[in-house]
mmCIF file of C-alpha atoms in Angstrom:
data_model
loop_
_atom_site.group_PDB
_atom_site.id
_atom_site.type_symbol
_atom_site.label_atom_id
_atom_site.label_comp_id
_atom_site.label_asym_id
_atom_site.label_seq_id
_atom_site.Cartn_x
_atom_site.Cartn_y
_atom_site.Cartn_z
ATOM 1 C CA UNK A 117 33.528 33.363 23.175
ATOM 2 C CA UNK A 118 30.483 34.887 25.558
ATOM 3 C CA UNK A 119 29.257 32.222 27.711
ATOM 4 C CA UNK A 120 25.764 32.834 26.522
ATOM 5 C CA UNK A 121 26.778 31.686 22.605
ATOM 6 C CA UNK A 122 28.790 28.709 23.875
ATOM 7 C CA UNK A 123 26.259 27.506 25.736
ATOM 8 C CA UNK A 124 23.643 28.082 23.462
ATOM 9 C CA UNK A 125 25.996 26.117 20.661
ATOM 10 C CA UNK A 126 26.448 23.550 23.357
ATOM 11 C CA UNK A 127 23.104 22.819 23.862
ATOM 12 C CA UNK A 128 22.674 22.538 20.123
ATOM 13 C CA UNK A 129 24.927 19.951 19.697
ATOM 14 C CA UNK A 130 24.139 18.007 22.749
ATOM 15 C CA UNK A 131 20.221 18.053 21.424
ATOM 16 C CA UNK A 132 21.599 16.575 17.926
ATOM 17 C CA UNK A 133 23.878 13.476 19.931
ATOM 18 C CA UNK A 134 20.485 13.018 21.924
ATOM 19 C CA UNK A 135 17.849 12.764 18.744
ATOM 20 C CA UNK A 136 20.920 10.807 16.905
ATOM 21 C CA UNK A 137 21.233 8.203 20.222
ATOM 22 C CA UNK A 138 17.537 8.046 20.298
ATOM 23 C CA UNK A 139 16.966 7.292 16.385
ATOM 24 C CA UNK A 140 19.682 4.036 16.929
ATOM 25 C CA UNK A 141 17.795 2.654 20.227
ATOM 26 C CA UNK A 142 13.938 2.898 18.532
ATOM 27 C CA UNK A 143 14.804 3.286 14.271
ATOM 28 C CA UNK A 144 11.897 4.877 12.489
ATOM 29 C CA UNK A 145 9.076 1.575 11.721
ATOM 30 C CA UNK A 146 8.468 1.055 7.922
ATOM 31 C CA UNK A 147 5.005 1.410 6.954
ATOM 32 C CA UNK A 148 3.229 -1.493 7.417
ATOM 33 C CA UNK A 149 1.746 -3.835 3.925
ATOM 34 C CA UNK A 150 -1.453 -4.335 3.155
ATOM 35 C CA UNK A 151 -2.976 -7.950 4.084
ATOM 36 C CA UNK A 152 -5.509 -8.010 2.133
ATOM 37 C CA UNK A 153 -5.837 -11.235 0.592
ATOM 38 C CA UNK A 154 -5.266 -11.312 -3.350
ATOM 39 C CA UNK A 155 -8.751 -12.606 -5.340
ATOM 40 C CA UNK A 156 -9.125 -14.214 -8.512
ATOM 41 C CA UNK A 157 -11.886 -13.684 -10.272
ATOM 42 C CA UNK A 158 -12.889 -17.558 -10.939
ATOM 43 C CA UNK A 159 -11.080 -20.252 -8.323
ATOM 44 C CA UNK A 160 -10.766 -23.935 -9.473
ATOM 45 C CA UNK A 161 -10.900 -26.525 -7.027
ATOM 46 C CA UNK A 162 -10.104 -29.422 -8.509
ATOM 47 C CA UNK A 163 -9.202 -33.089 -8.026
ATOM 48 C CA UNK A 164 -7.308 -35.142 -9.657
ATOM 49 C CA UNK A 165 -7.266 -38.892 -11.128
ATOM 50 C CA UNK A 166 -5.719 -41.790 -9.660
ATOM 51 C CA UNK A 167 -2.178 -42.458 -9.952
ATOM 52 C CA UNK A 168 -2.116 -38.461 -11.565
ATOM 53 C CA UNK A 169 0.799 -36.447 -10.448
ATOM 54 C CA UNK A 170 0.329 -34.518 -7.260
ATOM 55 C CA UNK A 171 -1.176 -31.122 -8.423
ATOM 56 C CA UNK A 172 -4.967 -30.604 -10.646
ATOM 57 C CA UNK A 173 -3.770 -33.676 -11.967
ATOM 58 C CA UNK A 174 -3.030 -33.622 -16.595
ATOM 59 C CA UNK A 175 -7.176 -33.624 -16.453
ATOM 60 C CA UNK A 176 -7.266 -30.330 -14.883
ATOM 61 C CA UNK A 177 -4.556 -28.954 -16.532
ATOM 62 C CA UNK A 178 -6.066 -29.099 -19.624
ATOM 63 C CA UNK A 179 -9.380 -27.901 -18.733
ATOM 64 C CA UNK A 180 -8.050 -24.944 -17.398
ATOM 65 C CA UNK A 181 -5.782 -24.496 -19.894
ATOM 66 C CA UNK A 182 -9.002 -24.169 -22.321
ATOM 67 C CA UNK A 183 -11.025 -22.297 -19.918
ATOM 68 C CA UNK A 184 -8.223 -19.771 -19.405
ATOM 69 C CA UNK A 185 -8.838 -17.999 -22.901
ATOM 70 C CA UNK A 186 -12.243 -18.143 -23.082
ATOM 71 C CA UNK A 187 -12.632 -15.889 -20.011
ATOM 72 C CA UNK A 188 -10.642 -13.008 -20.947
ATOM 73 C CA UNK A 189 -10.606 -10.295 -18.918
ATOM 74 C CA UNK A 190 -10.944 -12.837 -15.833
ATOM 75 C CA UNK A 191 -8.504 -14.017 -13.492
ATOM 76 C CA UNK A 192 -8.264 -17.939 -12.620
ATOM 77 C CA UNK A 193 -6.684 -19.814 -9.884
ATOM 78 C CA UNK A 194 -6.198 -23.086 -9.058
ATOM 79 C CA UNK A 195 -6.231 -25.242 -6.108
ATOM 80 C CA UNK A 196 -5.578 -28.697 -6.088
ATOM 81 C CA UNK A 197 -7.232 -30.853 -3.487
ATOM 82 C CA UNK A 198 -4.890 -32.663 -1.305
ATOM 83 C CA UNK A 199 -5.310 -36.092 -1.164
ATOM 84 C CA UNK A 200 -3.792 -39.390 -1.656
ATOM 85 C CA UNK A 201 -5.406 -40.306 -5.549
ATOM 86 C CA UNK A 202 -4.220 -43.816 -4.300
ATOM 87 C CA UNK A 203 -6.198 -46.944 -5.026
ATOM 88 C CA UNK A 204 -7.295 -46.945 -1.508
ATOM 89 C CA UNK A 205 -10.487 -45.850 -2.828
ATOM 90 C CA UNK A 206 -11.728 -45.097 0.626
ATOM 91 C CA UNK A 207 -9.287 -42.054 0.882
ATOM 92 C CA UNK A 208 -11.464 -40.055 -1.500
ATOM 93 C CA UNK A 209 -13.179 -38.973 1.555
ATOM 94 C CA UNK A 210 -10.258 -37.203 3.177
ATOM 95 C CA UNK A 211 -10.547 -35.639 -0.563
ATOM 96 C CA UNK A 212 -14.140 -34.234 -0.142
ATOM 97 C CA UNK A 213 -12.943 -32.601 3.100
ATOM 98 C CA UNK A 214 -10.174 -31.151 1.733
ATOM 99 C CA UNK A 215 -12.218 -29.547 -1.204
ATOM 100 C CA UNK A 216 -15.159 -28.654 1.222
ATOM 101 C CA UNK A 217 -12.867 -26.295 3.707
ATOM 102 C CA UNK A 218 -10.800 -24.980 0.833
ATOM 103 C CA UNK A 219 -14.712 -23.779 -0.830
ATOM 104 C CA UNK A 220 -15.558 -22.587 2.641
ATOM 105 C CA UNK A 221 -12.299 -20.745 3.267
ATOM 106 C CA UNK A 222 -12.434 -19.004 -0.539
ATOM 107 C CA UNK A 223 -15.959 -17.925 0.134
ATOM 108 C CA UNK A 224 -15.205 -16.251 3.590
ATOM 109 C CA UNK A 225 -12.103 -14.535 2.508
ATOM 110 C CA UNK A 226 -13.623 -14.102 -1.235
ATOM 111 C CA UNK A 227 -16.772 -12.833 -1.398
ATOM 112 C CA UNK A 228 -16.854 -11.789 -5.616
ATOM 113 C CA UNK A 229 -14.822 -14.733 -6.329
ATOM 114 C CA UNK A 230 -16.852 -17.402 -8.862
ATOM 115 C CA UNK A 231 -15.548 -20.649 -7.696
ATOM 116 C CA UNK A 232 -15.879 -24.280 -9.818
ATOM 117 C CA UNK A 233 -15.564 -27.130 -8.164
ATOM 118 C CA UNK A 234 -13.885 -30.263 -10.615
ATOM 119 C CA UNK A 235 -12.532 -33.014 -10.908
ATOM 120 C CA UNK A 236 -11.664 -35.990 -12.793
ATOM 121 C CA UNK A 237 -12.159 -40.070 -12.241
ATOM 122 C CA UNK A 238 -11.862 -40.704 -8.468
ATOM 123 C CA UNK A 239 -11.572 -36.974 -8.208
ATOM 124 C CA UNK A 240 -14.765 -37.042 -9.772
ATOM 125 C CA UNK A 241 -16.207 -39.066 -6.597
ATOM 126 C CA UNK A 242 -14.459 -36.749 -4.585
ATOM 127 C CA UNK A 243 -17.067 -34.068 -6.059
ATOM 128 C CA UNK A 244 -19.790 -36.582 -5.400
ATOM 129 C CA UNK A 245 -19.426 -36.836 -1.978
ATOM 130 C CA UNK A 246 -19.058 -33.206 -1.388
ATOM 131 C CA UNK A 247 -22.090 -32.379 -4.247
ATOM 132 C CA UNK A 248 -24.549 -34.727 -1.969
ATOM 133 C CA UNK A 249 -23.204 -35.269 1.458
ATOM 134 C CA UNK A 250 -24.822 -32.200 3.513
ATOM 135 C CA UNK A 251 -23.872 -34.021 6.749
ATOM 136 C CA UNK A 252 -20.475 -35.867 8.026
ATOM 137 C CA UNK A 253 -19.810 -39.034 7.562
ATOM 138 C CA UNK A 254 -17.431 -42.186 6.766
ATOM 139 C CA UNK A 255 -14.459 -40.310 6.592
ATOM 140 C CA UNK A 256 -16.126 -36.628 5.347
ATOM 141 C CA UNK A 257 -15.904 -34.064 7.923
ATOM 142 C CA UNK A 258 -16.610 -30.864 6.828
ATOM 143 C CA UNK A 259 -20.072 -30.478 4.673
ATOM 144 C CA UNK A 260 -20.896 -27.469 2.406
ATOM 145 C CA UNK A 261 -22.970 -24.864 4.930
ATOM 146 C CA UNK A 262 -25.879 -24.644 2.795
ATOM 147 C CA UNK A 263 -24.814 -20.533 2.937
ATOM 148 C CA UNK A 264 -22.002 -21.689 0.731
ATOM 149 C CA UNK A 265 -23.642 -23.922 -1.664
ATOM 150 C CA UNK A 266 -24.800 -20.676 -3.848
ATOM 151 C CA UNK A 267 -21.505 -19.743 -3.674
ATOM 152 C CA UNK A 268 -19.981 -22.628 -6.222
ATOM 153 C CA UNK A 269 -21.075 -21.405 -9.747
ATOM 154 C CA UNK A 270 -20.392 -24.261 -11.722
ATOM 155 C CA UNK A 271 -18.874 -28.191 -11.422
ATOM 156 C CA UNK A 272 -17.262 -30.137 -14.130
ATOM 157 C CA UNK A 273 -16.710 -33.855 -13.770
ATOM 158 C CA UNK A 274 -14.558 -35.966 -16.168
ATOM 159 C CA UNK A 275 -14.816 -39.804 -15.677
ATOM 160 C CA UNK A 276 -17.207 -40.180 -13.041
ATOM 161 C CA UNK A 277 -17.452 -43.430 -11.333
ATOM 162 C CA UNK A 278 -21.052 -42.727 -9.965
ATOM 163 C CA UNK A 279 -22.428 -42.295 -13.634
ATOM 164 C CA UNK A 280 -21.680 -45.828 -15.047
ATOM 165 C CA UNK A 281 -24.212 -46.540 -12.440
ATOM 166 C CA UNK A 282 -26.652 -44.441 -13.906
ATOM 167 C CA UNK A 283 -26.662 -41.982 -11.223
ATOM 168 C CA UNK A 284 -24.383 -38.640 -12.738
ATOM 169 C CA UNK A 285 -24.100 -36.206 -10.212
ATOM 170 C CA UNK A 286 -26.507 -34.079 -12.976
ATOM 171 C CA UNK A 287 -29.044 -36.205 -11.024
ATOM 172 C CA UNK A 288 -27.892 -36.785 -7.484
ATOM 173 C CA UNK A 289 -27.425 -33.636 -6.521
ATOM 174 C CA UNK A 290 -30.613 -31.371 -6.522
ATOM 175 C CA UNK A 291 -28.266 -28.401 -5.224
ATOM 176 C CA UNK A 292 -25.459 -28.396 -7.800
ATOM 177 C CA UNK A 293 -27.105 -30.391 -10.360
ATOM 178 C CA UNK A 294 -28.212 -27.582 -12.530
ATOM 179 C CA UNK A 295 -25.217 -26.258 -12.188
ATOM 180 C CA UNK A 296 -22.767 -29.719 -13.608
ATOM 181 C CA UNK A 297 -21.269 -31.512 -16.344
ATOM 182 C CA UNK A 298 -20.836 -34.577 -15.993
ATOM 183 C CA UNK A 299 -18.520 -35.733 -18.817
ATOM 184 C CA UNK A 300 -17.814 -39.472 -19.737
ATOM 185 C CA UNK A 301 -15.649 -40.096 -23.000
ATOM 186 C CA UNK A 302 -17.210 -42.640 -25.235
ATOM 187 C CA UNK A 303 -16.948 -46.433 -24.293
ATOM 188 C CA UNK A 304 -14.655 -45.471 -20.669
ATOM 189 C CA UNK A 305 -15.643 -47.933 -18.809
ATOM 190 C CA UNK A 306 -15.259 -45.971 -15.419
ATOM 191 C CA UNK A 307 -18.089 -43.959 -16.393
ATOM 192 C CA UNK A 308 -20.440 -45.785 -18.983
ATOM 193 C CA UNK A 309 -20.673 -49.953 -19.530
ATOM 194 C CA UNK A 310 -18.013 -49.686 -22.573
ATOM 195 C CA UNK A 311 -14.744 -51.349 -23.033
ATOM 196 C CA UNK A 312 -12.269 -49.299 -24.390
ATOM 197 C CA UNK A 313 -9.930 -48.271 -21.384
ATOM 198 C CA UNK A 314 -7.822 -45.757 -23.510
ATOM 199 C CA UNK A 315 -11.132 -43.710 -23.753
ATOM 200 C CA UNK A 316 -10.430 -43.274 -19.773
ATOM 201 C CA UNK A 317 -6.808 -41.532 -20.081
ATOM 202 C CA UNK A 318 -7.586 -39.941 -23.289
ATOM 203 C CA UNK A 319 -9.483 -36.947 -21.951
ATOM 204 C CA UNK A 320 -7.472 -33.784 -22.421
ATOM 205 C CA UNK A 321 -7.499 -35.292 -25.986
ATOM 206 C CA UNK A 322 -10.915 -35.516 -26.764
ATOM 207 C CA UNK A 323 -13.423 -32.667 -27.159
ATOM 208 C CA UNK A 324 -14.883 -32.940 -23.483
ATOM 209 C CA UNK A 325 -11.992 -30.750 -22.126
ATOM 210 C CA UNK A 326 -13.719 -27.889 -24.507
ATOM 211 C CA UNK A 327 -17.306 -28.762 -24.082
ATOM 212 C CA UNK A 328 -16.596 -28.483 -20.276
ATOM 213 C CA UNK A 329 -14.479 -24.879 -20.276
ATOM 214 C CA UNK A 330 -17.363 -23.513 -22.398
ATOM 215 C CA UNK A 331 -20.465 -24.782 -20.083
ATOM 216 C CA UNK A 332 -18.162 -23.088 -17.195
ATOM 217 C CA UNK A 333 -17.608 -19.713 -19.112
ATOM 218 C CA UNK A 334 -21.405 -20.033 -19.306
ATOM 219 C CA UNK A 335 -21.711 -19.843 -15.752
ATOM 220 C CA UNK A 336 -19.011 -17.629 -14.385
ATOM 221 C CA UNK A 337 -19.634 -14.559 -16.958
ATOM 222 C CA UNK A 338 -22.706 -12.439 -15.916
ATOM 223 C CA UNK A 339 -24.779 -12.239 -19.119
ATOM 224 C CA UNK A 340 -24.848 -9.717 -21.861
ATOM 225 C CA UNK A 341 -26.713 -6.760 -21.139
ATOM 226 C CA UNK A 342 -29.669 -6.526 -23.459
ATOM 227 C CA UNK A 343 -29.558 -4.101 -25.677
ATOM 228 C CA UNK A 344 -31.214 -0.777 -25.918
ATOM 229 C CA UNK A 345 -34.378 -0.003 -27.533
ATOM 230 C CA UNK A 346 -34.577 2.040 -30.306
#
């Protein structure tokens, strides 16, 4: 064979060991996947009852259970705020700062994303404290920026300790007040002067659990467009 073709054959192959040694030292990177963070269309933060399994608690599973079909078209998550729902009563604090920073995260990395803020018995004072408590204190760390507040379309509260002292958060809270239900079953005793403790466990049972999905869809649907003149 001519010297010329050999080498020209040689160099072929050596230039196909050389890209094949190369490709094994630095392998071809796989494209790289998206970050972006996945949005729901509605968020619930919610809190559960004392002594409720960890979780939104059987409260918030049945509100959102209910609020889940009435928003069709709409996607929901859930968060549920971490925090002891022990009889140390004092701990719903640690509560409110957990469900402040999670609204503050969702609304940073969320910006179309309707969130409600809930909760249920001493989750419902959880609410409380973040619903009126613009600055720290006694345990709360992490207040609502008052950029955020708008942010929170509706709150639902189910048992609320603060309302058998005639203050619901309807009227404590001249930010989100417009904006609440405050929800006490009839004669609870956590939330009104009755007697009847059943009423107090009974509320996925009772028609509250509806009444509060449907003051939510309210708020987290934009309106019907009005309709054309003729």
């Amino acid at each position: 064979m001519p010297f010329g073709r050999w080498a020209r054959r040689a160099g072929r192959r050596a230039g196909v060991a050389a890209a094949g040694a190369a490709a094994a030292v630095c392998p071809i990177a796989a494209p790289l996947s998206s970050a972006a963070p996945k949005c729901p269309d509605i968020e619930v933060v919610f809190a559960r009852g004392t002594d409720e399994p960890a979780g939104i608690g059987n409260v918030g599973k049945a509100f959102v259970d209910t609020l889940r079909p009435m928003v069709k078209g709409s996607t929901v998550d859930t968060y549920a705020v971490q925090y002891p729902a022990s009889w140390d009563f004092m701990k719903a604090a640690a509560g409110a700062t957990d469900m402040s920073k999670r609204i503050q995260a969702t609304a940073a990395r969320c910006p179309k994303t309707k969130i409600v803020m809930g909760g249920y018995s001493q989750g419902a004072a959880v609410v409380d404290v973040v619903a009126t408590s613009p600055v720290a204190g006694l345990g709360y760390s992490a207040p609502l920026p008052a950029a955020v507040v708008p942010r929170v379309a509706s709150v639902v509260v189910f048992g609320n300790p603060s309302a058998r002292l005639g203050q619901p958060l309807t009227r404590m809270s001249p930010d989100f007040g417009a904006r609440t239900a405050d929800l006490c079953n009839t004669n609870d005793p956590i939330c009104s002067l009755g007697q009847d403790w059943n009423a107090h466990i009974t509320y996925p049972k009772s028609g509250l659990i509806k009444l509060a999905a449907q003051w939510v869809t309210r708020h987290v649907q934009p309106p019907p467009a009005p309709a054309a003149r003729r």
